[in-house]
CSV table of C-alpha atoms in Angstrom, one decimal:
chain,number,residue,atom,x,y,z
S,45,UNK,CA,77.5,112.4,102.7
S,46,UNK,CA,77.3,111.0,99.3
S,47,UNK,CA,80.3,110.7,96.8
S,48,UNK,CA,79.4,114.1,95.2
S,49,UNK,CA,79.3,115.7,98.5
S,50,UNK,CA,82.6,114.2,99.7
S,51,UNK,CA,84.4,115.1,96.2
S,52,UNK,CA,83.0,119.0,97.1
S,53,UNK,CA,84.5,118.8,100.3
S,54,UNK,CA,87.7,117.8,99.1
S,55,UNK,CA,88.1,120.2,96.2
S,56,UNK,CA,87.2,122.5,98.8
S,57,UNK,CA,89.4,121.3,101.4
S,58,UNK,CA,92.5,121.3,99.1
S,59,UNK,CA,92.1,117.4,100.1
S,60,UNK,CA,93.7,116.2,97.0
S,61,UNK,CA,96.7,115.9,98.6
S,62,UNK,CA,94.9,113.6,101.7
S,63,UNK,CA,95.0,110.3,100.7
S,64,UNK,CA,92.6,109.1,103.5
S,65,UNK,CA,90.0,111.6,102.4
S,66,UNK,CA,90.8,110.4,98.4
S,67,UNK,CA,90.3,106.7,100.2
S,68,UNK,CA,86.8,108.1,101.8
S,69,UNK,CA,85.6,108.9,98.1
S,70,UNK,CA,86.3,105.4,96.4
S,71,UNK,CA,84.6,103.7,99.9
S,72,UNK,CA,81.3,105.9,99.5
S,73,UNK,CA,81.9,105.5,95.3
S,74,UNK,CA,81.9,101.7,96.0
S,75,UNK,CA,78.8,101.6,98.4
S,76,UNK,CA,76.4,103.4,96.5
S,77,UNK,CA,77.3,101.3,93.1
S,78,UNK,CA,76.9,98.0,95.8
S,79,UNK,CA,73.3,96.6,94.1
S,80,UNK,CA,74.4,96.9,90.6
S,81,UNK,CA,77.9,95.5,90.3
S,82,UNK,CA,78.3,91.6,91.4
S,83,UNK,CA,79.1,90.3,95.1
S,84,UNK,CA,82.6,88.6,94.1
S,85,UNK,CA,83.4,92.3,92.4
S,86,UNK,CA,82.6,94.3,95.4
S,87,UNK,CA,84.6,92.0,97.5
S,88,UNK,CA,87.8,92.1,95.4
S,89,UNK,CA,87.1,96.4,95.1
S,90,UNK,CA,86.5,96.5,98.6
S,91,UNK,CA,89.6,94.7,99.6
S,92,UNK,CA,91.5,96.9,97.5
S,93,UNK,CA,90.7,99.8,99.4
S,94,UNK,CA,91.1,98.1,102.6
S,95,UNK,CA,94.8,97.2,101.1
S,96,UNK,CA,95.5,101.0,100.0
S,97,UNK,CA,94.3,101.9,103.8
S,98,UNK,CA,96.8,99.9,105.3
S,99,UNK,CA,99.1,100.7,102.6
S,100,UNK,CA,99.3,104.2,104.5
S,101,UNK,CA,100.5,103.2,107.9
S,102,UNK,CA,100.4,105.5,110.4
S,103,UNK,CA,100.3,108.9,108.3
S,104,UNK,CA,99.2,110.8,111.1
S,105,UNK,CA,102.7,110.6,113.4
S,106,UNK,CA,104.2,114.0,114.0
S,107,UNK,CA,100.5,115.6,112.5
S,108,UNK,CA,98.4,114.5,115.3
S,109,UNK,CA,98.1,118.6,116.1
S,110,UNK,CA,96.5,119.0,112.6
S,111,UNK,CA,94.7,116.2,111.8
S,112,UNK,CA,92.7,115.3,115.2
């Protein structure tokens, strides 16, 4: 899926509210802008997603039935 696609789905989805799926978007945003933006900046983005992703924790506890 490409970032437009994933944005669809979450609009569609109601997903706004999903912070993994909002995390999904800025990953697939990130890769497909990967050749034009310099290696140091795509490091320092990418670690900033991979901070916000541990920054959830384990969301899914008590949702396991709804999300898996």
């Amino acid at each position: 899926m490409n970032s437009n696609e994933i944005a669809q789905y979450i609009e569609a989805t109601n997903g706004m509210a999903k912070p993994w799926l909002l995390l999904q978007l800025r990953l697939q945003k990130l890769q497909e802008r990967r050749d034009s933006i310099p290696a140091d900046e795509y490091a320092n983005e990418l670690a900033d997603i991979h901070q916000s992703l541990m920054n959830l924790g384990e969301w899914w506890i008590g949702m396991e039935d709804q999300v898996f």
